Coordinates of C-alpha atoms in Angstrom, one line a residue:
Chain A
M12 CA 14.0 13.9 -15.8
A13 CA 12.5 13.8 -19.2
K14 CA 8.9 12.7 -19.4
I15 CA 8.8 9.6 -21.5
G16 CA 5.8 8.1 -19.9
A17 CA 5.3 4.9 -18.0
K18 CA 5.4 2.6 -21.0
G19 CA 8.5 4.4 -22.3
V20 CA 10.3 3.7 -19.0
L21 CA 9.5 0.0 -19.2
V22 CA 10.5 -0.2 -22.9
L23 CA 13.7 1.7 -22.2
G24 CA 14.6 -0.7 -19.4
G25 CA 13.9 -3.7 -21.5
A26 CA 16.0 -2.3 -24.4
L27 CA 18.9 -1.6 -22.0
L28 CA 19.0 -5.2 -20.6
G29 CA 20.9 -6.6 -23.6
P30 CA 23.6 -3.9 -24.0
V31 CA 24.1 -3.7 -20.2
A32 CA 24.5 -7.5 -20.0
L33 CA 27.1 -7.5 -22.8
G34 CA 28.9 -4.6 -21.3
V35 CA 29.2 -6.1 -17.8
L36 CA 30.3 -9.4 -19.2
A37 CA 33.2 -7.7 -21.0
V38 CA 34.6 -6.0 -17.9
G39 CA 36.5 -7.7 -15.0
A40 CA 40.0 -8.7 -13.9
V41 CA 40.7 -10.2 -17.3
G42 CA 39.9 -8.0 -20.2
V43 CA 37.5 -9.5 -22.8
S44 CA 36.5 -7.7 -25.9
P45 CA 32.9 -7.3 -26.8
S46 CA 33.5 -9.6 -29.9
E47 CA 34.9 -12.3 -27.6
V48 CA 31.8 -11.9 -25.4
A49 CA 29.6 -12.4 -28.5
W50 CA 31.7 -15.4 -29.5
A51 CA 31.3 -16.9 -26.0
M52 CA 27.6 -16.5 -26.2
W53 CA 27.6 -18.1 -29.5
S54 CA 29.7 -21.0 -28.3
L55 CA 27.4 -21.4 -25.3
V56 CA 24.4 -21.7 -27.6
S57 CA 25.9 -23.7 -30.4
G58 CA 28.2 -25.9 -28.2
A59 CA 31.3 -24.8 -30.3
E60 CA 34.8 -25.3 -28.8
A61 CA 35.3 -22.7 -26.1
D62 CA 38.7 -20.9 -25.6
T63 CA 39.9 -19.4 -22.3
S64 CA 38.1 -16.0 -22.6
S65 CA 34.9 -17.7 -23.6
A66 CA 35.1 -20.0 -20.6
I67 CA 35.6 -16.9 -18.3
V68 CA 32.6 -15.3 -19.8
S69 CA 30.2 -18.3 -19.9
D70 CA 31.3 -20.2 -16.8
I71 CA 32.3 -17.4 -14.4
R72 CA 30.8 -14.1 -15.5
L73 CA 27.6 -15.0 -17.1
P74 CA 26.1 -16.9 -14.1
R75 CA 27.3 -14.1 -11.9
V76 CA 25.6 -11.5 -14.0
V77 CA 22.4 -13.5 -14.1
M78 CA 22.6 -13.9 -10.3
A79 CA 23.1 -10.1 -9.9
A80 CA 20.1 -9.4 -12.2
L81 CA 17.9 -11.9 -10.3
V82 CA 18.9 -10.5 -6.9
G83 CA 18.6 -6.9 -8.0
A84 CA 15.1 -7.6 -9.4
A85 CA 14.0 -9.4 -6.2
L86 CA 15.3 -6.7 -3.8
A87 CA 14.0 -3.7 -5.8
L88 CA 10.6 -5.3 -6.3
S89 CA 10.4 -6.3 -2.7
G90 CA 11.3 -2.8 -1.6
A91 CA 8.6 -1.3 -3.8
V92 CA 6.0 -3.7 -2.4
L93 CA 6.9 -3.0 1.2
Q94 CA 6.9 0.7 0.6
G95 CA 3.3 0.4 -0.6
L96 CA 2.4 -1.9 2.3
F97 CA 3.9 0.5 4.9
R98 CA 2.6 3.5 3.0
N99 CA 6.0 4.9 3.5
P100 CA 8.5 5.5 0.7
L101 CA 11.4 4.9 3.1
A102 CA 10.5 1.4 4.0
E103 CA 13.0 -1.3 2.9
P104 CA 13.0 -5.1 2.7
S105 CA 14.8 -5.5 6.0
L106 CA 11.8 -4.3 7.9
I107 CA 9.9 -7.6 7.9
G108 CA 12.7 -9.6 9.4
A109 CA 13.7 -11.6 6.3
S110 CA 17.2 -10.2 5.8
N111 CA 17.8 -10.1 9.6
G112 CA 16.7 -13.7 9.9
A113 CA 19.0 -14.7 7.0
T114 CA 21.9 -12.9 8.7
L115 CA 21.2 -14.7 11.9
G116 CA 21.0 -18.1 10.2
A117 CA 24.2 -17.5 8.2
V118 CA 26.1 -16.2 11.2
L119 CA 25.0 -19.1 13.5
F120 CA 25.9 -21.5 10.8
I121 CA 29.4 -20.0 10.2
V122 CA 30.2 -20.1 13.9
F123 CA 28.6 -23.2 15.2
I124 CA 27.9 -25.6 12.3
E125 CA 30.3 -25.1 9.5
G126 CA 33.4 -26.5 11.3
R127 CA 31.5 -29.5 12.6
I128 CA 30.0 -30.8 9.4
H129 CA 33.2 -30.3 7.5
G130 CA 34.3 -33.8 6.4
I131 CA 31.1 -35.5 7.4
L132 CA 28.9 -34.3 4.5
P133 CA 30.1 -34.4 0.9
S134 CA 31.9 -31.2 0.1
W135 CA 29.6 -30.1 -2.7
T136 CA 26.7 -29.8 -0.2
L137 CA 28.6 -27.3 1.9
K138 CA 28.1 -24.7 -0.7
F139 CA 24.4 -25.0 -0.3
A140 CA 24.3 -25.6 3.5
L141 CA 24.8 -21.9 4.4
P142 CA 22.2 -20.6 2.0
T143 CA 19.8 -23.2 3.3
A144 CA 20.3 -22.1 6.9
A145 CA 20.0 -18.5 6.0
F146 CA 16.8 -19.0 4.0
A147 CA 15.2 -21.1 6.7
F148 CA 16.0 -18.4 9.3
A149 CA 14.7 -15.7 7.0
L150 CA 11.3 -17.4 6.7
L151 CA 11.2 -18.2 10.4
A152 CA 12.1 -14.6 11.4
T153 CA 9.4 -13.2 9.2
R154 CA 6.9 -15.6 10.6
V155 CA 7.8 -14.5 14.2
V156 CA 7.7 -10.8 13.3
M157 CA 4.2 -11.3 11.7
R158 CA 3.0 -13.2 14.6
L159 CA 4.2 -10.6 17.1
A160 CA 2.5 -7.8 15.1
S161 CA -0.8 -9.6 14.9
R162 CA -3.7 -9.7 17.3
Q163 CA -6.9 -11.7 16.7
G164 CA -6.0 -12.3 13.1
K165 CA -5.3 -8.6 12.4
T166 CA -1.8 -7.4 11.6
S167 CA -0.9 -3.8 12.7
I168 CA 1.4 -2.2 10.2
A169 CA 2.8 0.1 12.9
T170 CA 3.6 -2.8 15.2
L171 CA 5.1 -4.7 12.3
L172 CA 7.5 -1.8 11.6
L173 CA 8.5 -1.5 15.3
T174 CA 8.9 -5.3 15.6
G175 CA 11.2 -5.3 12.6
V176 CA 13.3 -2.5 14.1
A177 CA 13.6 -4.4 17.4
L178 CA 14.6 -7.6 15.6
N179 CA 17.2 -5.6 13.7
A180 CA 18.8 -4.4 16.9
W181 CA 18.7 -7.9 18.5
V182 CA 20.3 -9.5 15.5
G183 CA 22.9 -6.8 15.5
A184 CA 23.7 -7.6 19.1
L185 CA 24.0 -11.3 18.3
V186 CA 26.3 -10.7 15.3
G187 CA 28.4 -8.6 17.7
L188 CA 28.5 -11.5 20.1
M189 CA 29.6 -13.9 17.3
F190 CA 32.5 -11.5 16.6
Y191 CA 33.5 -12.1 20.2
L192 CA 33.1 -15.9 20.1
G193 CA 34.3 -16.6 16.5
T194 CA 37.7 -17.5 15.2
D195 CA 39.5 -15.0 12.9
T196 CA 38.4 -17.0 9.9
Q197 CA 34.8 -17.1 11.0
I198 CA 34.8 -13.4 11.7
R199 CA 36.1 -12.7 8.3
A200 CA 33.4 -14.9 6.8
I201 CA 30.7 -13.1 8.8
T202 CA 32.1 -9.7 7.7
F203 CA 31.9 -10.7 4.1
W204 CA 28.5 -12.0 4.5
T205 CA 27.1 -8.8 6.0
L206 CA 28.7 -6.8 3.2
G207 CA 27.3 -9.0 0.5
S208 CA 29.0 -10.7 -2.4
L209 CA 28.1 -12.2 -5.7
S210 CA 31.4 -14.1 -6.1
G211 CA 31.0 -17.8 -6.2
S212 CA 27.8 -17.6 -8.2
G213 CA 27.8 -20.8 -10.2
W214 CA 25.0 -22.0 -12.5
W215 CA 23.7 -24.2 -9.7
N216 CA 23.1 -21.3 -7.4
V217 CA 21.5 -19.4 -10.2
A218 CA 19.2 -22.3 -11.0
I219 CA 18.1 -22.8 -7.4
L220 CA 17.6 -19.0 -6.8
A221 CA 15.6 -18.8 -10.0
I222 CA 13.3 -21.5 -8.8
F223 CA 12.7 -19.7 -5.5
L224 CA 12.2 -16.3 -7.2
L225 CA 10.0 -17.5 -10.0
F226 CA 6.8 -17.3 -7.9
P227 CA 7.4 -14.0 -6.0
L228 CA 8.7 -12.1 -9.0
F229 CA 5.7 -12.9 -11.0
Y230 CA 3.2 -12.7 -8.2
M231 CA 4.1 -9.4 -6.6
P232 CA 3.2 -7.2 -9.6
R233 CA -0.3 -8.8 -9.4
L234 CA -0.8 -7.0 -6.0
S235 CA -0.3 -3.5 -7.6
R236 CA -4.0 -2.4 -7.7
E237 CA -4.6 -3.6 -4.1
L238 CA -1.5 -1.8 -3.0
N239 CA -2.6 1.4 -4.8
A240 CA -5.9 1.2 -2.9
L241 CA -4.1 0.6 0.4
L242 CA -2.3 4.0 -0.1
L243 CA -5.7 5.6 0.6
G244 CA -5.8 4.0 4.0
E245 CA -6.8 0.6 5.3
A246 CA -10.5 1.4 5.8
E247 CA -10.7 3.0 2.4
A248 CA -9.0 0.0 0.7
A249 CA -11.5 -2.3 2.5
H250 CA -14.4 -0.1 1.2
L251 CA -13.0 -0.6 -2.3
G252 CA -13.4 -4.4 -1.8
V253 CA -9.8 -5.2 -0.8
N254 CA -9.3 -7.9 1.8
V255 CA -6.6 -5.9 3.6
Q256 CA -5.5 -8.6 6.1
K257 CA -5.1 -11.1 3.2
L258 CA -3.1 -8.5 1.2
K259 CA -0.7 -8.0 4.1
T260 CA -0.1 -11.7 4.5
K261 CA 0.3 -12.2 0.7
A262 CA 2.7 -9.2 0.4
V263 CA 4.8 -10.2 3.4
A264 CA 5.0 -13.8 2.4
A265 CA 6.1 -13.0 -1.2
V266 CA 8.7 -10.5 0.1
A267 CA 10.0 -12.9 2.7
L268 CA 10.4 -15.6 0.0
A269 CA 12.2 -13.2 -2.4
V270 CA 14.4 -11.4 0.1
G271 CA 15.1 -14.6 2.0
A272 CA 16.2 -16.5 -1.1
A273 CA 18.3 -13.6 -2.6
T274 CA 20.0 -12.8 0.7
A275 CA 20.7 -16.5 1.4
F276 CA 22.9 -16.7 -1.7
T277 CA 24.5 -13.2 -1.6
G278 CA 24.5 -11.9 1.9
L279 CA 23.3 -8.4 2.8
I280 CA 23.2 -6.1 -0.2
G281 CA 21.9 -2.8 1.1
F282 CA 20.1 0.1 -0.5
V283 CA 18.9 -1.6 -3.7
G284 CA 15.5 -2.2 -2.3
L285 CA 15.3 1.4 -1.1
I286 CA 16.9 3.4 -3.8
V287 CA 15.6 1.7 -7.0
P288 CA 11.9 2.0 -6.2
Q289 CA 12.5 5.5 -4.8
M290 CA 14.1 6.7 -8.0
L291 CA 11.5 5.2 -10.1
R292 CA 8.7 6.7 -8.0
L293 CA 10.2 10.2 -8.6
W294 CA 10.3 9.4 -12.3
L295 CA 7.1 7.4 -12.9
G296 CA 4.8 8.5 -10.1
P297 CA 3.4 6.2 -7.3
D298 CA 1.1 3.9 -9.4
H299 CA 2.2 0.3 -8.5
K300 CA 0.9 -0.9 -11.9
T301 CA 4.0 0.5 -13.6
L302 CA 6.2 0.9 -10.5
L303 CA 6.4 -2.8 -9.7
P304 CA 7.4 -4.1 -13.1
A305 CA 9.8 -1.1 -13.5
A306 CA 11.4 -1.8 -10.1
A307 CA 12.1 -5.5 -11.1
L308 CA 13.5 -4.4 -14.4
Y309 CA 15.7 -1.6 -13.2
G310 CA 16.8 -3.6 -10.2
A311 CA 18.0 -6.2 -12.7
L312 CA 19.9 -3.5 -14.5
F313 CA 21.3 -1.8 -11.5
L314 CA 22.9 -4.7 -9.6
P315 CA 24.9 -6.2 -12.5
L316 CA 26.3 -2.7 -13.2
A317 CA 27.2 -2.2 -9.5
D318 CA 28.7 -5.7 -9.5
A319 CA 30.8 -4.9 -12.6
A320 CA 32.1 -1.9 -10.8
A321 CA 32.9 -4.0 -7.7
R322 CA 34.8 -6.4 -9.8
T323 CA 36.9 -3.8 -11.7
L324 CA 37.6 -0.9 -9.3
V325 CA 40.2 -2.7 -7.3
A326 CA 41.0 -5.6 -9.7
P327 CA 42.3 -8.2 -9.3
A328 CA 40.7 -7.9 -5.8
E329 CA 37.0 -7.3 -5.4
L330 CA 35.0 -4.8 -3.4
P331 CA 32.1 -6.2 -1.4
I332 CA 29.0 -5.4 -3.4
G333 CA 27.0 -4.1 -0.4
V334 CA 29.7 -1.5 0.2
L335 CA 29.4 -0.3 -3.4
T336 CA 25.6 -0.2 -3.5
S337 CA 25.5 1.9 -0.4
A338 CA 28.4 4.0 -1.4
I339 CA 26.7 4.9 -4.8
G340 CA 23.2 4.7 -3.4
A341 CA 23.3 7.1 -0.6
P342 CA 24.7 10.2 -2.5
V343 CA 22.4 9.5 -5.5
F344 CA 19.5 9.2 -3.1
L345 CA 20.3 12.5 -1.4
L346 CA 20.7 14.2 -4.7
L347 CA 17.3 13.1 -5.8
L348 CA 15.8 14.1 -2.5
Q349 CA 17.3 17.6 -2.8
K350 CA 16.1 17.8 -6.4
S351 CA 12.5 16.7 -5.6
Q352 CA 12.4 19.2 -2.7
A353 CA 13.5 22.0 -4.9
S354 CA 10.8 21.4 -7.5
Chain B
M17 CA -35.1 -1.1 -3.3
R18 CA -33.7 0.1 0.0
V19 CA -31.3 -0.4 2.8
R20 CA -33.0 -1.6 6.0
A21 CA -31.6 -1.9 9.4
R22 CA -33.4 -4.1 12.0
E23 CA -32.7 -4.1 15.7
L24 CA -29.0 -3.2 15.3
R25 CA -27.0 -3.8 18.4
Y26 CA -23.4 -3.1 19.2
S27 CA -21.4 -2.9 22.4
I28 CA -17.8 -2.5 23.3
A29 CA -16.6 -4.0 26.6
Q30 CA -20.2 -4.3 28.1
R31 CA -20.9 -0.7 27.2
E32 CA -23.9 -0.6 24.8
I33 CA -23.1 1.7 21.8
L34 CA -26.1 0.9 19.7
A35 CA -29.2 -0.4 21.5
G36 CA -31.5 -1.8 18.8
L37 CA -31.9 0.6 15.9
N38 CA -34.5 0.3 13.2
F39 CA -34.5 2.5 10.2
T40 CA -34.6 2.6 6.4
L41 CA -32.5 4.4 3.9
C42 CA -34.3 4.9 0.6
E43 CA -32.9 5.3 -2.9
G44 CA -33.3 8.9 -4.1
E45 CA -33.2 10.2 -0.5
T46 CA -30.6 12.1 1.5
T47 CA -30.7 11.1 5.1
A48 CA -28.8 13.1 7.7
L49 CA -27.5 11.4 10.9
L50 CA -27.3 13.8 13.8
G51 CA -26.4 13.3 17.4
P52 CA -23.9 14.4 20.1
N53 CA -20.4 13.2 20.4
G54 CA -20.4 9.6 21.6
A55 CA -23.9 8.9 20.5
G56 CA -22.8 6.0 18.2
K57 CA -23.0 7.8 14.9
T58 CA -19.6 6.6 13.7
T59 CA -20.2 3.0 15.0
L60 CA -23.4 3.0 13.0
L61 CA -21.7 4.2 9.9
R62 CA -18.9 1.6 10.3
I63 CA -21.5 -1.1 10.5
L64 CA -23.3 0.2 7.4
A65 CA -19.8 0.4 5.7
G66 CA -19.1 -3.3 6.5
E67 CA -16.2 -2.5 8.8
L68 CA -17.9 -3.8 11.9
T69 CA -20.3 -6.7 12.3
P70 CA -23.3 -5.9 14.4
Q71 CA -23.7 -8.1 17.5
G72 CA -27.4 -8.2 17.1
G73 CA -29.9 -7.5 14.3
E74 CA -29.0 -7.1 10.7
V75 CA -28.7 -4.8 7.8
E76 CA -30.3 -5.6 4.5
F77 CA -28.6 -4.0 1.5
F78 CA -31.0 -3.9 -1.5
G79 CA -31.5 -7.6 -0.8
M80 CA -27.9 -8.3 -1.8
D81 CA -25.0 -10.2 -0.3
A82 CA -23.3 -7.8 2.1
K83 CA -19.9 -9.4 1.3
S84 CA -19.8 -8.2 -2.3
M85 CA -21.0 -4.6 -1.8
A86 CA -17.9 -2.8 -3.1
R87 CA -19.6 -2.0 -6.4
H88 CA -22.7 -0.7 -4.6
R89 CA -21.5 0.9 -1.4
A90 CA -19.0 3.7 -1.1
V91 CA -17.7 5.7 2.0
L92 CA -16.3 9.2 2.1
P93 CA -14.2 9.6 5.2
Q94 CA -13.8 12.9 7.1
S95 CA -10.3 13.3 5.7
S96 CA -7.8 11.0 3.9
S97 CA -4.2 10.1 4.6
L98 CA -3.0 9.7 1.0
T99 CA 0.5 11.1 0.8
F100 CA 1.6 9.7 -2.6
D101 CA 1.8 11.8 -5.7
F102 CA -1.1 10.5 -7.7
T103 CA -3.0 12.8 -10.1
A104 CA -6.6 13.7 -9.1
L105 CA -7.8 11.6 -12.1
E106 CA -5.8 8.5 -10.8
V107 CA -7.4 8.9 -7.4
A108 CA -10.9 9.1 -8.9
L109 CA -10.1 6.0 -11.0
M110 CA -9.3 4.0 -7.9
G111 CA -13.0 4.1 -7.3
R112 CA -13.4 1.9 -10.4
Y113 CA -11.2 -0.9 -9.0
P114 CA -14.1 -3.1 -7.9
H115 CA -15.4 -2.9 -11.5
N116 CA -12.4 -3.8 -13.5
K117 CA -10.3 -6.8 -12.9
G118 CA -7.3 -5.8 -15.0
R119 CA -6.8 -2.5 -16.7
E120 CA -9.1 0.5 -16.6
T121 CA -11.4 0.6 -19.6
K122 CA -12.4 3.7 -21.6
K123 CA -15.7 3.6 -19.7
D124 CA -13.9 3.7 -16.3
V125 CA -12.0 6.8 -17.4
E126 CA -15.2 8.4 -18.7
I127 CA -17.0 7.7 -15.4
A128 CA -14.1 9.0 -13.3
R129 CA -14.0 12.2 -15.3
A130 CA -17.8 12.6 -15.0
A131 CA -17.5 12.1 -11.3
L132 CA -14.8 14.7 -11.1
N133 CA -17.0 17.0 -13.1
E134 CA -19.9 16.3 -10.7
A135 CA -17.7 17.1 -7.7
G136 CA -16.7 20.4 -9.5
V137 CA -13.0 19.5 -9.7
E138 CA -12.7 18.4 -13.3
H139 CA -10.2 21.2 -14.0
L140 CA -7.9 19.6 -11.4
A141 CA -7.9 16.1 -13.1
E142 CA -4.2 16.2 -14.2
R143 CA -3.0 18.0 -11.0
I144 CA -1.0 16.2 -8.4
Y145 CA -3.3 15.2 -5.5
T146 CA -0.9 16.0 -2.7
Q147 CA -0.5 19.6 -4.0
L148 CA -4.2 20.4 -3.7
S149 CA -5.9 22.3 -0.9
G150 CA -7.8 20.4 1.8
G151 CA -11.2 21.3 0.2
E152 CA -10.0 20.2 -3.2
K153 CA -8.7 16.9 -1.9
Q154 CA -12.0 16.2 -0.2
R155 CA -13.9 16.8 -3.4
V156 CA -11.5 14.6 -5.3
H157 CA -12.3 11.8 -2.8
F158 CA -15.9 12.6 -3.2
A159 CA -15.5 12.0 -6.9
R160 CA -13.7 8.7 -6.2
T161 CA -16.6 7.5 -4.1
M162 CA -19.2 8.5 -6.6
A163 CA -17.2 6.8 -9.4
Q164 CA -17.2 3.7 -7.3
I165 CA -21.0 3.5 -7.3
W166 CA -22.0 5.0 -10.6
E167 CA -24.6 2.3 -11.3
E168 CA -27.6 1.4 -9.2
P169 CA -28.4 0.2 -6.6
R170 CA -26.0 2.2 -4.5
L171 CA -25.5 3.4 -1.0
L172 CA -23.2 6.4 -0.3
L173 CA -22.0 7.0 3.3
L174 CA -20.5 10.3 4.2
D175 CA -18.7 10.7 7.5
E176 CA -18.8 14.3 8.6
P177 CA -17.8 15.3 5.1
I178 CA -17.9 19.0 5.5
S179 CA -16.2 19.5 8.9
N180 CA -12.9 20.7 7.3
L181 CA -14.4 22.8 4.5
D182 CA -15.2 26.5 4.2
P183 CA -18.9 27.4 4.0
A184 CA -19.0 27.7 0.2
F185 CA -17.4 24.2 -0.2
Q186 CA -19.7 22.8 2.5
H187 CA -22.8 23.9 0.5
K188 CA -21.2 22.7 -2.8
L189 CA -20.5 19.3 -1.4
L190 CA -23.9 18.8 0.1
T191 CA -25.6 20.0 -3.1
T192 CA -23.6 17.5 -5.1
A193 CA -24.6 14.7 -2.6
K194 CA -28.2 15.7 -2.9
T195 CA -28.0 15.6 -6.7
F196 CA -26.3 12.3 -6.6
A197 CA -29.1 11.0 -4.3
A198 CA -31.8 12.4 -6.6
R199 CA -30.2 10.3 -9.4
G200 CA -31.1 7.1 -7.5
A201 CA -28.6 6.7 -4.6
A202 CA -29.4 6.2 -1.0
V203 CA -27.2 8.7 0.8
L204 CA -26.5 8.8 4.6
V205 CA -24.5 11.8 5.8
I206 CA -23.3 12.4 9.4
L207 CA -23.6 16.2 10.1
H208 CA -23.2 18.3 13.1
D209 CA -24.9 21.4 11.8
F210 CA -28.7 21.4 12.3
N211 CA -29.4 23.9 9.6
M212 CA -27.2 22.1 7.0
A213 CA -29.2 19.0 7.8
A214 CA -32.5 20.9 7.6
Q215 CA -31.6 22.4 4.2
Y216 CA -30.2 19.3 2.5
A217 CA -31.7 16.2 4.0
E218 CA -35.1 14.8 3.2
K219 CA -34.9 12.7 6.4
L220 CA -33.2 13.2 9.7
L221 CA -32.1 10.5 12.1
L222 CA -31.4 11.8 15.6
L223 CA -29.2 9.4 17.6
S224 CA -28.8 9.7 21.3
G225 CA -27.1 7.2 23.7
G226 CA -27.3 4.5 21.1
K227 CA -31.1 5.0 20.5
L228 CA -33.0 6.7 17.7
T229 CA -34.8 9.5 19.4
G230 CA -36.0 11.1 16.2
C231 CA -36.7 10.0 12.7
G232 CA -38.5 12.0 10.1
C233 CA -38.4 15.3 8.2
A234 CA -36.6 18.4 9.7
C235 CA -39.7 20.1 11.0
E236 CA -40.6 16.9 12.9
V237 CA -37.1 16.1 14.3
L238 CA -35.7 19.6 15.0
T239 CA -37.8 21.0 17.8
P240 CA -36.5 23.1 20.8
E241 CA -37.5 20.2 23.1
S242 CA -35.7 17.4 21.2
I243 CA -32.5 19.6 20.8
E244 CA -32.6 20.5 24.5
A245 CA -33.1 16.8 25.5
V246 CA -30.4 15.4 23.2
F247 CA -27.8 18.1 23.1
Q248 CA -28.6 20.0 26.3
L249 CA -28.7 23.1 24.2
K250 CA -31.3 25.8 24.5
S251 CA -32.6 27.0 21.1
A252 CA -35.4 28.6 19.2
V253 CA -36.7 27.0 16.0
V254 CA -38.3 29.4 13.5
P255 CA -39.3 29.0 9.9
H256 CA -36.5 29.8 7.6
P257 CA -37.3 33.3 6.1
Y258 CA -36.2 32.3 2.6
L259 CA -36.2 28.5 2.4
N260 CA -38.9 26.0 3.1
C261 CA -37.3 24.4 6.2
P262 CA -36.9 25.2 9.9
L263 CA -34.1 27.3 11.1
V264 CA -32.4 26.4 14.4
L265 CA -31.1 29.3 16.5
P266 CA -29.0 28.2 19.5
L267 CA -29.5 30.7 22.4
N268 CA -26.6 29.9 24.7
A269 CA -24.3 32.8 23.7
K270 CA -24.5 36.2 25.3
P271 CA -23.1 38.5 22.6
N272 CA -22.3 42.1 23.4
C273 CA -22.3 43.6 19.9

């Protein structure tokens, strides 16, 4: 790829945000022209009378695009941070238990809770009950994984990785069990959750997710220098004045918050946290000072684009976004890998 | 201004690793730490590096708070596990992390480049670290540790820094270490080679079974008796024919050339 420098990559990403947003707002089951998108934006700002296509853009597509951007940024940034923490470019956000925990929470909720609280709680709360369960389990699972990987206040990164792998297998088994126990409707709900979806993203979801992501998204890039030092080795980082144990706790907590919140609203969206940082590392080099902001920025570009494809490829139906990210992600990843091996 | 260790004790599971060590590391001096495997050299280095807390005794670092030593104490490990594609200059610049809170300043870059120059690898500054040879990598890390403690007071700890290097690189690295010490650093280097220690260190510490059995200049510490007692190695010690230091000749081998 062309050498445009670290700053150039960030500027390019920033400059692309606007056009990409306008582009993905225009595509979907109902065709909307770019001028209508612009008009919808204007009516949103000015409060002018909205027609049907403006309503589609501002009430349905815009929150969904913003949701996709937030989730994309959260997953890509979390992936980049964990790859630094594990000193392994192949680490991904699911390793610390957050996404597995969220899956567990969501699946248990779908099978055991959802039917029972139907009609008891006001119906608008139902939309948030599943994300709440998923988020709570995400944090809980990360806490348990961290606990199991720590002895005498010290966390072993190798044990953390293996514990995450074990949890992955265990949650997989439980999800399988739920397939056995659940009704057809529940099984369908579980399937869609594990494939990820951005449909049903209203402004409320966006607002709540934004609140939860505000802290981790701004906090994680601040860890960049300490993560750079950690790449030298744990002892070497400590010699450079880094409190390594504190760094591990801070990074894992921030990632759990970000991945837990994002996954709670959208289900499992695979590969974004692996491939976006990986591509950027090949492009920019391993320095977290530029890698982390770039991961957030390009994650925010990538997921709305992938979602736009998911909405249009089989319109009026929709592809699950997780299927699409993995379907695009895996070959691109292999291509890059081959290319970097060749050079 | 010096680093002083008093009555250092350390044991793991009832086994005494260090049994009350007293010594001083002076600024401007290169001190070599010698001893057989398992003598406690690495434990001692890790205590001085702040990785381990001694169970008895204390270390006084230039009269400073041992907790905020990152600007004054650097450690060069035997080898490093960095597998990410930083440039050599970026690696050296990491040594400046304790000094800048945000971005690297011009001064940091100047110091990193000067340190690379000192380590003899300035021509590799823009090269990708992972593509360098083992010896080049080690010297880039040496530059990183020197950049970390460019200003005084400073303590440089080298953990068997030459064991993976060819003879020319071994001498280059120790020459650089000695020059760095002469500019005002206290340098402690773990070595296995008696003659390298004799040629480059002003002071030798001989560690055996957690105790200091020798402390002083090479001609005092390196005697056939002490080498036999500590290493169970028969040797002759003669004056070096060209340099002003002793030359240790182990006599175990039976060559048939």
